[in-house]
């Protein structure tokens, strides 16, 4: 049972969290102006990185806050977590 | 207050709670008014208006008059008051925070309070709570939103010895949690009746 | 009664007490402190079982969990299969039998309790042998929070099976003092009979404590039989010792063949002589202790057969004791049937085996060296290194937060193990920033005798003619050297592949004795270094764990939480039949005596449509949305416009995902300019709140809005039917309930004896209806007032089934039943609920995607079975064409499926809702639904079957 460090509540068991997929995929400014393909890219396409990956997590059984994390998808290790208002991390 | 009959979801558990030994005393807390407060920034203005310094350290609670102010998130608190009616508390808090961009929602019936006291309380909670409740890290003033058994709860440490804890649980889960606690305490009963 | 093979004195069993047990139907005796294995040996019984494939006799070959031989079935006190006689503690009344490789599960429920406990420590020490005790004492003396777990019934580890001395006294005196010191330390949890069976991420270790079996009939029923400890440690010390490794030779599975160290344990710990005449076959010095100790205890040791050409410096000791030592010799095989009668011994030089001769014996002890028990280290993804000198895998790297000490790290002398335990514990404390105690003295062990180098020997070449087919590598799987050779011959190279081909290491013991042997033999056959072969992956659990223990208390009533409303007791008393909706218990219907569900639901439906009914709708999700931008948020999340809703009014809305598919629906009450009450489906409550929070927190933090769950803050009682106005008007006289003063889709606040109540004109049935909202503290009182006021009109409590029928008759979909995540509002015929004015909302852009323009999209329609009889099973497929009532040949063209289906009191016939390809174009057509092998013709209709004009909603 891995621990995930909520930026507010501190380390808690992973079952207290829910996964929110790739981070830094903003909702498009003007969806109406996108082609079907561009829109489909936003709706359906996400990176499938091996290694360091920026992703979203929610401390759903705790403070219910969303935050971002850099996690290694090969080792599951969390490199760091950061709040949504932190400057964007530089992903590898 | 109203004449209308009030019922409590744990009435049927009272007798079972009373049979517990002194090492694990469990009781349903009386109904109190509770309001969920949302506020982006906590400043002196908020403290003055609310009459309490909302705690900004995660996983803590502070006394607020006769009630409590519990940290629920970086912009969220639970404020309780045993002396006001729910709609009174909501009205007062809403008036205090609305001008600061905050909000207040009556959640008095959203959760049920349980009070656990005795030397074995920590052992009972450890049967289903994954966070560390040792007094070294969970002394009076600590709180935690976490899972107990399979129910989401808010735990409030009321003593430094780890022998007095309030548990807030969603009302619909109260019966489940009461059953769960009684079952967890069974080992500490000298004359188990189940 | 002293059993035949019990020593006259010694051992740690309680000789003053005799316990009776049965094995294979035979009544035998033993003592508290015995295992089933030691008691069987004390009764002269070696053979315990027969093997799984070959049916060969098998016996006790080791003294603990590494035993590959002694599988038993427990019959009493509770049937349990596949336990090892070596790990079953003897208790009065125990009944067991030997197993032919497989056991039987109990066919009666297990009434024992099982539980789990979370525990947090600074330092967790696994293993209470010399290294573990040293580590635990060092950590405990610093004041750190410590847990010490050990799988045996008492602390001491290897000291229990030997004659070691510390501080010039028996080492077990120091063990007792250490245990007492740990017991007195306030922050130490010391658990015996507790196996750490899995090491996971971030210092998480699962351990199984066996709490009551050893108490026999005295075991208290209210105490859990087994407990899973969920240990979270900042630092872990693995001091799990080592397993002795056998050497493979022909017929090495014959009962009476045993690991040398195990025989020593049986002698010293249990006071049992495992034989009368012994041959000891070894590749290292450790077995000399067994030979000497057994000889001293009266066993005639016929020979020590040492594979090393130079033998051992301990030869002289043996010879003084009258024990013959044969150096440069091996055991090539055994004779006997159900017990070994002879060991076949032959000279051995440069890998060549000479002619063998038979030495009579009833006990053949074997030692091929020691394998450090690296399981927990390896489970923590620690890399292993093959140590050429030891012929064993040892920890090959340092891990953060987990260190290995003592024999588990490849140290085999007592002084070294004690020092290593202390060193590792101090390092752990230092990493945690904890200072060690000023005085943490450990006892002095005698200067170790430097042993002669062991010989690494995996197998003795088979000279029996059996070509390795009786040279057992994995006794539990009946897998032999010949099987390994066949795997290599088949082209397998990876040890993982060999494992799967031969099944070696996949049995009950997970390869504790066979794993490294296989690595060695594979390396030998392939001619590669053992390091390159490596080991198979060590996975939890270290020893088998019963599912009952893993389930713990989460069974029966506590298996899944039951969420109930404030009226639950009332429903129970009213005889409601409940239905699970998520975790909620909801009344499905309230049958009267003699009624089945169909009759009850027809009655309830008719009552609502002609009189008045009342439902407990409290499980509906409710979210309070507050703030100056509340309307902005709702406009972005709902497909329709919410900002134009007037305070005091209610609007139905649909929510979609970004893909344009419906995720929830419900009504929205505007409570104030800056405040809404959002109602969600019962199942969607948490999901919708999370959905709102996700957008507010991650995309629109600039919006001044807050969302709070108030699902349990309000009970909701829809009072429904043409007479509902009379009932609600009577209970809440302060509200003008006339259609003019209180129009459809509006809400009003009132009070009942000072208690705030909210009323809303919302209908999920098409009938005149009022939803009553009140704080659940007063739920029972308000419900009963409504019932009382409704009595003159025959008010009828109704359940979810009636609710479903009524809404389906009106074509109202249930999100998640009539939809499945692939359905747009347009598919539901709800284009009217999709705003054309709003520039954007979640899902809007997807509506114009090509796939959403397909005229053959499945659309929600009604179905009326032509026979006016058949209730179509929900989920039934709809078939495009059927000639002559026969199902067309496959692939059968499918048009869609039935999503809801009921019998309607109002229509006096069954009806259904369905998702049908191009459904709206097919209205009026007949399609077919296969039901139990026959094709039922059904007419496609619009989805609204009752009151399509909406004439009833105002009463």
Coordinates of N, CA and C in Angstrom, one line a residue, chain B residues 9-172:
Chain B
X9 N -30.5 8.7 14.4 CA -30.3 7.4 13.7 C -29.6 6.3 14.6
X10 N -29.0 6.7 15.7 CA -28.3 5.7 16.5 C -29.1 5.4 17.8
X11 N -30.4 5.8 17.8 CA -31.2 5.5 19.0 C -31.2 4.0 19.3
X12 N -31.3 3.2 18.3 CA -31.4 1.7 18.5 C -30.1 1.1 19.0
X13 N -29.0 1.9 18.9 CA -27.7 1.4 19.4 C -27.4 1.8 20.9
X14 N -28.2 2.6 21.4 CA -27.9 3.2 22.8 C -27.6 2.0 23.8
X15 N -28.5 1.0 23.8 CA -28.3 0.0 24.8 C -27.0 -0.7 24.6
X16 N -26.7 -1.0 23.3 CA -25.4 -1.7 23.1 C -24.2 -0.9 23.5
X17 N -24.3 0.4 23.2 CA -23.2 1.3 23.6 C -23.0 1.3 25.2
X18 N -24.2 1.2 25.9 CA -24.1 1.3 27.3 C -23.5 0.0 27.9
X19 N -23.5 -1.0 27.2 CA -22.9 -2.3 27.7 C -21.4 -2.3 27.6
X20 N -20.8 -1.4 26.9 CA -19.4 -1.4 26.7 C -18.7 -1.1 28.0
X21 N -17.4 -1.7 28.1 CA -16.7 -1.4 29.3 C -16.1 0.0 29.3
X22 N -15.5 0.4 30.4 CA -15.0 1.7 30.6 C -13.8 2.0 29.7
X23 N -13.2 0.9 29.2 CA -12.0 1.1 28.4 C -12.4 1.5 26.9
X24 N -13.6 1.3 26.6 CA -14.1 1.7 25.3 C -15.5 2.2 25.5
X25 N -15.6 3.5 25.8 CA -17.0 4.1 25.9 C -17.4 4.7 24.6
X26 N -18.5 4.4 24.1 CA -19.0 5.0 22.8 C -20.4 5.6 23.1
X27 N -20.6 6.8 22.7 CA -21.9 7.4 22.8 C -22.1 8.3 21.6
X28 N -23.4 8.4 21.2 CA -23.7 9.3 20.1 C -23.7 10.7 20.7
X29 N -23.1 11.6 20.0 CA -23.1 13.0 20.6 C -24.5 13.6 20.3
X30 N -24.9 14.5 21.1 CA -26.2 15.2 20.8 C -26.1 16.0 19.5
X31 N -27.3 16.2 18.9 CA -27.3 17.0 17.7 C -26.7 18.4 18.0
X32 N -25.9 18.9 17.1 CA -25.5 20.3 17.2 C -25.6 20.9 15.8
X33 N -25.6 22.2 15.8 CA -25.7 22.9 14.5 C -24.3 22.8 13.9
X34 N -24.2 22.6 12.6 CA -22.9 22.5 11.9 C -23.1 23.3 10.6
X35 N -22.0 24.0 10.3 CA -22.1 24.7 9.0 C -20.7 24.5 8.3
X36 N -20.8 24.3 7.0 CA -19.6 24.2 6.2 C -19.3 25.6 5.7
X37 N -18.1 26.0 6.1 CA -17.6 27.4 5.7 C -16.6 27.3 4.6
X38 N -16.8 28.1 3.6 CA -15.8 28.2 2.5 C -15.3 29.6 2.5
X39 N -14.0 29.8 2.5 CA -13.4 31.1 2.5 C -12.0 31.0 1.9
X40 N -11.8 31.9 0.9 CA -10.5 31.8 0.2 C -9.3 32.2 1.1
X41 N -9.4 33.3 1.7 CA -8.3 33.8 2.6 C -8.9 34.1 4.0
X42 N -8.1 33.6 4.9 CA -8.5 33.9 6.3 C -7.7 35.0 6.9
X43 N -8.4 36.1 7.2 CA -7.7 37.3 7.7 C -8.3 37.7 9.0
X44 N -7.8 38.8 9.6 CA -8.4 39.3 10.8 C -9.9 39.6 10.7
X45 N -10.3 40.1 9.5 CA -11.7 40.4 9.2 C -12.6 39.2 9.4
X46 N -12.1 38.0 8.9 CA -12.9 36.8 9.1 C -13.0 36.4 10.5
X47 N -11.9 36.5 11.2 CA -11.8 36.1 12.6 C -12.8 37.0 13.4
X48 N -12.8 38.3 13.2 CA -13.6 39.2 13.9 C -15.1 38.9 13.6
X49 N -15.4 38.7 12.4 CA -16.8 38.5 12.0 C -17.3 37.1 12.5
X50 N -16.4 36.2 12.5 CA -16.9 34.8 12.9 C -16.7 34.6 14.4
X51 N -15.9 35.4 15.1 CA -15.6 35.2 16.5 C -14.7 34.0 16.8
X52 N -14.0 33.6 15.7 CA -13.0 32.5 15.9 C -11.9 32.6 14.9
X53 N -10.7 32.3 15.3 CA -9.6 32.2 14.3 C -9.7 30.8 13.6
X54 N -10.2 30.8 12.4 CA -10.2 29.5 11.7 C -8.8 28.9 11.6
X55 N -8.7 27.6 11.9 CA -7.3 27.1 11.9 C -6.9 26.9 10.4
X56 N -5.6 27.3 10.2 CA -5.1 27.2 8.8 C -4.1 26.1 8.7
X57 N -3.8 25.5 9.8 CA -2.9 24.3 9.7 C -3.8 23.1 9.3
X58 N -3.4 22.3 8.3 CA -4.2 21.1 7.9 C -4.3 20.2 9.1
X59 N -5.4 19.4 9.1 CA -5.6 18.4 10.1 C -5.5 18.9 11.6
X60 N -6.2 20.0 11.8 CA -6.3 20.5 13.1 C -7.8 21.0 13.4
X61 N -8.1 21.2 14.6 CA -9.3 21.8 15.0 C -9.1 22.7 16.2
X62 N -9.9 23.7 16.4 CA -9.8 24.6 17.6 C -11.2 24.8 18.2
X63 N -11.2 25.1 19.5 CA -12.5 25.4 20.1 C -13.1 26.7 19.4
X64 N -14.4 26.7 19.3 CA -15.0 27.9 18.8 C -16.2 28.2 19.6
X65 N -16.0 29.0 20.6 CA -17.1 29.2 21.6 C -17.3 27.8 22.3
X66 N -18.6 27.5 22.4 CA -18.9 26.1 22.9 C -18.7 25.0 21.9
X67 N -18.5 25.4 20.6 CA -18.4 24.5 19.6 C -16.9 24.3 19.1
X68 N -16.8 23.9 17.8 CA -15.5 23.7 17.3 C -15.4 24.2 15.9
X69 N -14.1 24.5 15.5 CA -13.8 24.9 14.1 C -12.8 23.9 13.6
X70 N -13.2 23.1 12.6 CA -12.4 22.0 12.1 C -11.9 22.3 10.7
X71 N -10.6 22.2 10.5 CA -10.0 22.3 9.2 C -10.5 21.2 8.3
X72 N -11.1 21.5 7.2 CA -11.5 20.4 6.2 C -10.7 20.5 4.9
X73 N -10.1 21.7 4.7 CA -9.4 21.9 3.4 C -8.8 23.3 3.5
X74 N -8.0 23.6 2.5 CA -7.3 24.9 2.5 C -8.3 26.1 2.5
X75 N -9.5 25.8 2.0 CA -10.5 26.9 2.0 C -11.8 26.4 2.6
X76 N -11.8 25.4 3.5 CA -13.0 24.8 4.0 C -12.9 24.4 5.4
X77 N -13.9 24.8 6.2 CA -14.0 24.4 7.6 C -15.3 23.9 8.0
X78 N -15.4 23.2 9.1 CA -16.6 22.8 9.7 C -16.7 23.6 11.0
X79 N -17.8 24.3 11.1 CA -18.0 25.1 12.3 C -19.2 24.5 13.1
X80 N -19.0 24.2 14.3 CA -20.2 23.6 15.1 C -20.6 24.5 16.2
X81 N -21.8 24.4 16.6 CA -22.3 25.2 17.7 C -23.4 24.5 18.4
X82 N -23.2 24.2 19.7 CA -24.3 23.5 20.4 C -25.4 24.5 20.9
X83 N -25.1 25.7 20.7 CA -26.1 26.7 21.3 C -27.0 27.4 20.3
X84 N -26.8 27.2 19.0 CA -27.6 27.8 18.0 C -28.4 26.8 17.3
X85 N -29.5 27.2 16.7 CA -30.3 26.4 15.8 C -29.5 26.4 14.5
X86 N -29.7 25.3 13.7 CA -28.9 25.2 12.5 C -29.1 26.4 11.6
X87 N -30.3 26.9 11.4 CA -30.6 28.0 10.5 C -30.0 29.3 11.1
X88 N -30.0 29.4 12.4 CA -29.3 30.5 13.0 C -27.8 30.6 12.7
X89 N -27.2 29.4 13.0 CA -25.8 29.3 12.7 C -25.4 29.6 11.3
X90 N -26.2 29.0 10.4 CA -25.9 29.3 9.0 C -26.1 30.8 8.6
X91 N -27.1 31.4 9.1 CA -27.4 32.8 8.9 C -26.2 33.6 9.4
X92 N -25.8 33.4 10.6 CA -24.8 34.2 11.2 C -23.5 34.0 10.5
X93 N -23.1 32.8 10.2 CA -21.8 32.6 9.5 C -21.9 33.1 8.1
X94 N -23.0 32.9 7.4 CA -23.1 33.4 6.0 C -23.0 34.9 6.0
X95 N -23.6 35.5 6.9 CA -23.5 37.0 7.0 C -22.1 37.4 7.2
X96 N -21.3 36.7 8.0 CA -19.9 37.0 8.3 C -19.0 36.8 7.1
X97 N -19.2 35.8 6.3 CA -18.2 35.5 5.3 C -18.6 35.9 3.9
X98 N -19.9 36.2 3.6 CA -20.3 36.4 2.3 C -19.6 37.6 1.7
X99 N -19.4 38.6 2.5 CA -18.8 39.8 2.1 C -17.3 39.6 1.8
X100 N -16.7 38.5 2.3 CA -15.3 38.2 2.1 C -15.2 37.2 1.0
X101 N -16.2 37.0 0.2 CA -16.2 36.0 -0.9 C -16.4 34.6 -0.4
X102 N -16.9 34.4 0.8 CA -17.1 33.1 1.3 C -18.5 32.6 1.2
X103 N -18.7 31.4 1.7 CA -20.0 30.8 1.7 C -20.2 30.0 2.9
X104 N -21.5 29.7 3.2 CA -21.8 29.0 4.4 C -23.0 28.1 4.1
X105 N -22.9 26.8 4.5 CA -24.0 25.9 4.2 C -24.3 25.1 5.4
X106 N -25.6 25.1 5.8 CA -26.0 24.3 6.9 C -25.8 22.8 6.6
X107 N -25.0 22.1 7.4 CA -24.8 20.7 7.2 C -25.0 20.0 8.5
X108 N -25.9 20.5 9.4 CA -26.1 20.0 10.7 C -26.5 18.5 10.7
X109 N -27.3 18.1 9.7 CA -27.7 16.7 9.7 C -26.9 15.9 8.7
X110 N -25.9 16.5 8.1 CA -25.1 15.7 7.1 C -24.3 14.7 7.8
X111 N -23.9 15.0 9.0 CA -23.0 14.1 9.8 C -23.6 13.9 11.2
X112 N -23.2 12.7 11.7 CA -23.5 12.3 13.1 C -22.2 12.3 13.9
X113 N -22.3 12.8 15.1 CA -21.1 12.8 16.0 C -21.1 11.6 16.9
X114 N -20.0 10.9 17.1 CA -19.8 9.9 18.1 C -18.7 10.2 19.0
X115 N -18.8 9.9 20.2 CA -17.7 10.2 21.2 C -17.1 8.9 21.7
X116 N -15.8 8.7 21.5 CA -15.2 7.5 21.9 C -14.2 7.8 23.0
X117 N -14.3 7.2 24.2 CA -13.4 7.5 25.2 C -13.0 6.2 26.0
X118 N -11.8 6.3 26.5 CA -11.3 5.1 27.2 C -9.9 4.7 26.7
X119 N -9.3 3.9 27.5 CA -7.9 3.5 27.2 C -7.7 2.7 25.9
X120 N -8.8 2.0 25.5 CA -8.7 1.2 24.3 C -9.2 1.8 23.0
X121 N -9.5 3.1 23.1 CA -10.1 3.8 21.9 C -9.1 3.7 20.7
X122 N -7.9 3.9 21.0 CA -6.9 3.9 19.9 C -6.8 2.5 19.3
X123 N -6.9 1.5 20.1 CA -6.9 0.1 19.6 C -8.1 -0.1 18.7
X124 N -9.3 0.4 19.1 CA -10.5 0.1 18.4 C -10.4 0.9 17.0
X125 N -9.9 2.1 17.0 CA -9.8 2.8 15.8 C -8.8 2.2 14.9
X126 N -7.7 1.7 15.5 CA -6.6 1.1 14.6 C -7.1 -0.1 13.9
X127 N -8.2 -0.7 14.2 CA -8.8 -1.8 13.5 C -9.3 -1.4 12.1
X128 N -9.4 -0.1 11.9 CA -9.9 0.3 10.5 C -9.4 1.6 10.1
X129 N -8.5 2.2 10.7 CA -8.0 3.5 10.3 C -6.5 3.5 10.0
X130 N -6.2 3.8 8.8 CA -4.8 3.6 8.4 C -3.8 4.7 8.9
X131 N -4.3 5.8 9.4 CA -3.4 6.9 9.8 C -2.9 6.7 11.2
X132 N -1.8 7.3 11.5 CA -1.1 7.1 12.8 C -1.9 7.9 13.8
X133 N -2.4 7.3 14.8 CA -3.2 8.0 15.9 C -2.4 8.0 17.2
X134 N -1.1 7.8 17.1 CA -0.3 7.8 18.4 C -0.4 9.2 18.9
X135 N -0.5 9.4 20.2 CA -0.5 10.7 20.8 C 0.6 11.6 20.4
X136 N 1.8 11.0 20.1 CA 2.9 11.8 19.7 C 2.6 12.6 18.4
X137 N 1.7 12.1 17.6 CA 1.4 12.8 16.3 C -0.1 13.2 16.2
X138 N -0.9 12.7 17.1 CA -2.3 12.9 17.0 C -2.9 13.3 18.4
X139 N -2.3 14.4 19.0 CA -2.7 14.9 20.3 C -3.9 15.8 20.1
X140 N -4.4 16.3 21.3 CA -5.5 17.2 21.3 C -5.3 18.3 20.3
X141 N -6.4 18.6 19.5 CA -6.3 19.6 18.5 C -6.0 19.1 17.1
X142 N -5.7 17.8 17.1 CA -5.5 17.2 15.8 C -6.8 16.7 15.2
X143 N -6.9 16.7 13.9 CA -8.1 16.2 13.2 C -7.6 15.5 12.0
X144 N -8.5 14.6 11.4 CA -8.2 14.0 10.2 C -9.4 13.6 9.5
X145 N -9.4 13.9 8.2 CA -10.5 13.3 7.3 C -9.9 12.1 6.7
X146 N -10.5 10.9 7.0 CA -9.9 9.7 6.5 C -11.0 8.6 6.4
X147 N -10.6 7.4 6.4 CA -11.6 6.3 6.3 C -11.5 5.4 7.6
X148 N -12.6 5.1 8.1 CA -12.6 4.2 9.3 C -13.5 3.0 8.9
X149 N -12.9 1.8 8.9 CA -13.7 0.7 8.2 C -13.9 1.1 6.8
X150 N -15.1 1.1 6.3 CA -15.4 1.5 4.9 C -16.2 2.8 4.9
X151 N -16.1 3.6 6.0 CA -16.9 4.8 6.0 C -15.9 6.0 6.1
X152 N -16.2 7.1 5.3 CA -15.5 8.3 5.5 C -15.8 9.0 6.8
X153 N -14.8 9.5 7.5 CA -15.0 10.1 8.8 C -14.1 11.3 8.9
X154 N -14.5 12.1 9.9 CA -13.6 13.2 10.4 C -13.3 12.8 11.9
X155 N -12.0 12.6 12.2 CA -11.6 12.3 13.6 C -11.1 13.5 14.2
X156 N -11.5 13.8 15.5 CA -11.0 14.9 16.2 C -10.4 14.4 17.5
X157 N -9.1 14.7 17.8 CA -8.5 14.3 19.0 C -8.9 15.3 20.1
X158 N -9.5 14.8 21.2 CA -10.0 15.7 22.2 C -9.1 15.6 23.4
X159 N -8.1 14.7 23.4 CA -7.2 14.6 24.6 C -5.8 14.4 24.1
X160 N -4.8 14.6 24.9 CA -3.4 14.4 24.5 C -3.0 13.0 24.7
X161 N -3.9 12.2 25.4 CA -3.5 10.8 25.7 C -4.0 9.8 24.7
X162 N -4.8 10.4 23.7 CA -5.3 9.5 22.7 C -6.5 8.6 23.2
X163 N -7.1 9.1 24.3 CA -8.2 8.3 24.9 C -9.5 9.0 24.8
X164 N -9.6 10.0 24.0 CA -10.9 10.7 23.8 C -10.9 11.3 22.4
X165 N -11.8 10.8 21.6 CA -11.9 11.1 20.2 C -13.3 11.3 19.8
X166 N -13.5 12.3 19.0 CA -14.9 12.5 18.4 C -14.8 12.0 16.9
X167 N -15.8 11.3 16.5 CA -15.8 10.8 15.1 C -17.1 11.3 14.5
X168 N -16.9 12.1 13.4 CA -18.0 12.5 12.6 C -18.2 11.7 11.4
X169 N -19.4 11.2 11.1 CA -19.6 10.3 10.0 C -20.9 10.7 9.3
X170 N -20.9 10.6 8.0 CA -22.1 10.8 7.2 C -23.3 10.1 7.9
X171 N -24.4 10.8 8.0 CA -25.5 10.2 8.7 C -26.0 8.8 8.2
X172 N -25.9 8.7 6.9 CA -26.4 7.4 6.3 C -25.5 6.3 6.6

